[in-house]
Coordinates of C-alpha atoms in Angstrom, one line a residue:
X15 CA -36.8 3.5 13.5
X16 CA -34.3 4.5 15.5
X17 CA -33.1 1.6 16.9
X18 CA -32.8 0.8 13.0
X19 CA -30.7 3.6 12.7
X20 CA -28.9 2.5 16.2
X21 CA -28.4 -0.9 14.5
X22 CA -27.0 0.5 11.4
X23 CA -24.8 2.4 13.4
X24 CA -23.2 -0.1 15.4
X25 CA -22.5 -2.0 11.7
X26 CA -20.9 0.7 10.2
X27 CA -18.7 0.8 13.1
X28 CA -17.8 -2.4 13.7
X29 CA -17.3 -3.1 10.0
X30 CA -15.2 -0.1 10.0
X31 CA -13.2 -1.3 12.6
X32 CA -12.6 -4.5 10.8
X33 CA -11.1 -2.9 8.2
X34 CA -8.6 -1.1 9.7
X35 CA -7.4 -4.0 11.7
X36 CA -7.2 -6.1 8.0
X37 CA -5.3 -2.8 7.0
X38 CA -2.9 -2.9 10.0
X39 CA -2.7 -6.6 10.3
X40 CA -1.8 -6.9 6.3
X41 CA 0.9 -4.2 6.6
X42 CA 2.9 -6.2 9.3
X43 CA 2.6 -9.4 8.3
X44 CA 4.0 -8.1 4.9
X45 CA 6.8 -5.8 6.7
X46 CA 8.0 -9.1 9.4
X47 CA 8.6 -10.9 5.8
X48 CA 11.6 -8.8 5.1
X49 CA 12.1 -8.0 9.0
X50 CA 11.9 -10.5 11.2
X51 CA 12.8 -9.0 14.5
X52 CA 10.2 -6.3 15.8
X53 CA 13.2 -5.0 17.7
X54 CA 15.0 -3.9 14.8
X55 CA 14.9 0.4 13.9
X56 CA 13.1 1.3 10.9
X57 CA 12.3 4.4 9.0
X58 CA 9.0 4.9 7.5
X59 CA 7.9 7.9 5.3
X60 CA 4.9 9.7 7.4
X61 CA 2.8 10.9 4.1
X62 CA 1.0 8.1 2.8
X63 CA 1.2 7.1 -0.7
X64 CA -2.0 8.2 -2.9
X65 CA -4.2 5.2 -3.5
X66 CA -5.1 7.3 -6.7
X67 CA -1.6 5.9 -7.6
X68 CA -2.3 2.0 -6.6
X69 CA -5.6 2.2 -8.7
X70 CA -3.8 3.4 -12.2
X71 CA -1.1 0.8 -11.1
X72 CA -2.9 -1.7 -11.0
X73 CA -4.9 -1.3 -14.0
X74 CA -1.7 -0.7 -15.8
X75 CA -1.1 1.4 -19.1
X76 CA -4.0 1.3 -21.8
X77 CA -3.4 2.4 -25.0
X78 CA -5.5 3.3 -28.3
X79 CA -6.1 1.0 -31.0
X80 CA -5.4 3.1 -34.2
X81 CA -7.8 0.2 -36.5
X82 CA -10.8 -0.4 -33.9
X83 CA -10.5 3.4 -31.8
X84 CA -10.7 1.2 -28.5
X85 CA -8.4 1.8 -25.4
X86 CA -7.3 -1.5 -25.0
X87 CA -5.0 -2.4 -21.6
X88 CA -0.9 -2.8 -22.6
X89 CA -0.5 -7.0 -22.0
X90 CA 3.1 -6.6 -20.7
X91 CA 1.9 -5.2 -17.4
X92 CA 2.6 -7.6 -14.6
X93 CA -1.1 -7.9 -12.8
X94 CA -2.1 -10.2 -15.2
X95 CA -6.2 -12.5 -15.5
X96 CA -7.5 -13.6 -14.1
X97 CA -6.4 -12.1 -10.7
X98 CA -6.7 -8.6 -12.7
X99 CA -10.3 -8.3 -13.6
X100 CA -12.1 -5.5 -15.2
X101 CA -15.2 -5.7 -12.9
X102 CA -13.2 -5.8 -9.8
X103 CA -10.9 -3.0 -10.8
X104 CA -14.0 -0.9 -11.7
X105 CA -15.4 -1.4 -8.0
X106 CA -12.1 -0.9 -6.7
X107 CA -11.9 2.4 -8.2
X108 CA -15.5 3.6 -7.8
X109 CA -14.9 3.2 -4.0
X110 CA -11.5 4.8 -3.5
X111 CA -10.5 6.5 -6.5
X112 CA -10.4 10.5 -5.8
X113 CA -11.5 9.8 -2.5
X114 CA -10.8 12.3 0.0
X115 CA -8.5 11.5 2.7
X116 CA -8.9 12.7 6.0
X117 CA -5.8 10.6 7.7
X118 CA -3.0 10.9 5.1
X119 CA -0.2 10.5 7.9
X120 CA 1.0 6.9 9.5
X121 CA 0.9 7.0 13.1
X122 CA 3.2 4.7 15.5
X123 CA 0.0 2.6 16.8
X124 CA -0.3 1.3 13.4
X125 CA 2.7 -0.7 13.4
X126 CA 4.2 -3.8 15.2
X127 CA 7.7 -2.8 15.3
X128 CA 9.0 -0.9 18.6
X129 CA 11.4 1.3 17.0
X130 CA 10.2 3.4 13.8
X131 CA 11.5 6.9 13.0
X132 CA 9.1 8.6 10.8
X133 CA 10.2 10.6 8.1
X134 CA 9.1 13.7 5.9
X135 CA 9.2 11.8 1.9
X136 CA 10.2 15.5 0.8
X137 CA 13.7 15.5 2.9
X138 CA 14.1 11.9 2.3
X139 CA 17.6 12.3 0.0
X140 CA 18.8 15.0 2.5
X141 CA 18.4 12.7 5.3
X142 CA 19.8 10.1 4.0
X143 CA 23.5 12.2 2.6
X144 CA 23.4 13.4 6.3
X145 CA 23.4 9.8 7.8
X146 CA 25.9 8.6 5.6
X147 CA 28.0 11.6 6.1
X148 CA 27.6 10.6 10.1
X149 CA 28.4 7.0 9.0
X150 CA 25.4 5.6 11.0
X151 CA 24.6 2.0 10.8
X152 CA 22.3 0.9 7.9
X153 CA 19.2 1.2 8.6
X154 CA 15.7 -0.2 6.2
X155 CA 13.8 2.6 4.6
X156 CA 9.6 2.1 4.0
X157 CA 6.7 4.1 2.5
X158 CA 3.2 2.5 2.4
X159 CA 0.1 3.5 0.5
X160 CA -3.1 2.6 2.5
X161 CA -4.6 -1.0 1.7
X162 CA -7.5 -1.1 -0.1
X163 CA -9.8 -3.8 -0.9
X164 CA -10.2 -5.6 -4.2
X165 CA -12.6 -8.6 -5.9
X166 CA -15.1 -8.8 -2.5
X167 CA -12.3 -8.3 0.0
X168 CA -10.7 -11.2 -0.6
X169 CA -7.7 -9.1 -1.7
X170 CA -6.1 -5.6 0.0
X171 CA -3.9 -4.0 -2.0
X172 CA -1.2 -1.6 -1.6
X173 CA 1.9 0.3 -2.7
X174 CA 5.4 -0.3 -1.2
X175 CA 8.4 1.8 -1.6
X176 CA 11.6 0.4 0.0
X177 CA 15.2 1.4 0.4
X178 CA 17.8 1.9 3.0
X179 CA 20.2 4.5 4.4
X180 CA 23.0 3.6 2.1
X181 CA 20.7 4.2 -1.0
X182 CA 21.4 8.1 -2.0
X183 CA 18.6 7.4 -4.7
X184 CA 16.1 6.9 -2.5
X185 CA 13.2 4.7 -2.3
X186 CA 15.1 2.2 -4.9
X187 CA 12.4 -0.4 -5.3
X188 CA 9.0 0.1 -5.8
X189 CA 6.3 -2.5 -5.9
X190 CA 2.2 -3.0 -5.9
X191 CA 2.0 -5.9 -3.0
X192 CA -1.6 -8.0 -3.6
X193 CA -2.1 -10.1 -0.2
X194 CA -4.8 -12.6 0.9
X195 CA -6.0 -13.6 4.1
X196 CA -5.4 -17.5 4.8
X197 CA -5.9 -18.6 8.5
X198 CA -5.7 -15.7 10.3
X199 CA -3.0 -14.4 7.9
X200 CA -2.2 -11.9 5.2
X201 CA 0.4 -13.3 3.0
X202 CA 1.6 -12.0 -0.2
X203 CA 0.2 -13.1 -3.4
X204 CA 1.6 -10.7 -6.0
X205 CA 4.4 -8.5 -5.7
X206 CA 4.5 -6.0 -9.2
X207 CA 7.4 -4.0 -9.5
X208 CA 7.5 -0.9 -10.7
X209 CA 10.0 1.9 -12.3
X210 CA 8.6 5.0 -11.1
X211 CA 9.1 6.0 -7.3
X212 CA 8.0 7.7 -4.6
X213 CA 9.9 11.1 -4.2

């Protein structure tokens, strides 16, 4: 029995550890298609994005028909079949969905690029008026939800806000970024942009 449990153990761990090199290994290969050079300063936002949030995204708005009383999901929205399935999303959302998070801060050993700045989301706009004030160079702006698996693990899925230093709005686009590992690499297979943002 307990080497069982010993057994079990060492599975957890290393499947565990899998993930979180998927997770790390998606993130960068999505960020060094916009930024080549991992020399290159970035900012990144230090609170991660709910996954909450990615969920509804990526089921989309529902609505109620008035004729049949069913909640039906809105067509228009841009994760369309078959890569959006109602199985998959169900899963999806029974595994992460008001899950609590214990790590809800990125860390600098999570990303590839030798000079990040972390940032508090909730100063973001202030920060940003005072380096255009000090007329600093521009300089790219991230925040990142944690991936999450989808349909098997064949997918991870996350959210991606982006802007710069010259952008006194803010995080100006916002996206849901579907990747999928071919040969070794995560590459991007949907990118869904979205209206709402970040902070």
């Amino acid at each position: 029995m307990k080497k069982f449990l010993h057994l079990i153990c060492i599975v957890f761990f290393i499947s565990n550890l899998s993930f979180a090199q998927d997770k790390k290994q998606a993130i960068n290969d999505f960020l060094h298609t916009i930024i080549a050079d991992y020399n290159q300063k970035i900012f990144i936002i230090k609170e991660k994005t709910s996954t909450d949030h990615v969920i509804d995204i990526f089921k989309g708005k529902t609505y109620k028909d008035s004729l049949t009383n069913e909640w039906t999901r809105d067509v228009r929205e841009e994760i369309k079949p078959p890569l959006y399935n109602e199985k998959d999303w169900a899963k999806m959302k029974n595994e992460y969905y008001h899950k609590v998070e214990t790590d809800n801060l990125w860390s600098f050993d999570y990303f590839n690029y030798k000079h990040i700045e972390f940032l508090s989301g909730h100063s973001l706009i202030e920060f940003i008026v005072k380096h255009s004030e000090q007329h600093l160079p521009k300089i790219n702006i991230f925040s990142f939800s944690e991936p999450i698996y989808y349909s098997g693990k064949k997918y991870l899925v996350f959210k991606v806000g982006q802007g710069s230093t010259e952008s006194i709005n803010g995080l100006t686009d916002n996206y849901l970024i579907i990747m999928k590992k071919e040969n070794g690499k995560w590459f991007v297979l949907n990118k869904s942009y979205q209206l709402d943002i970040f902070y």
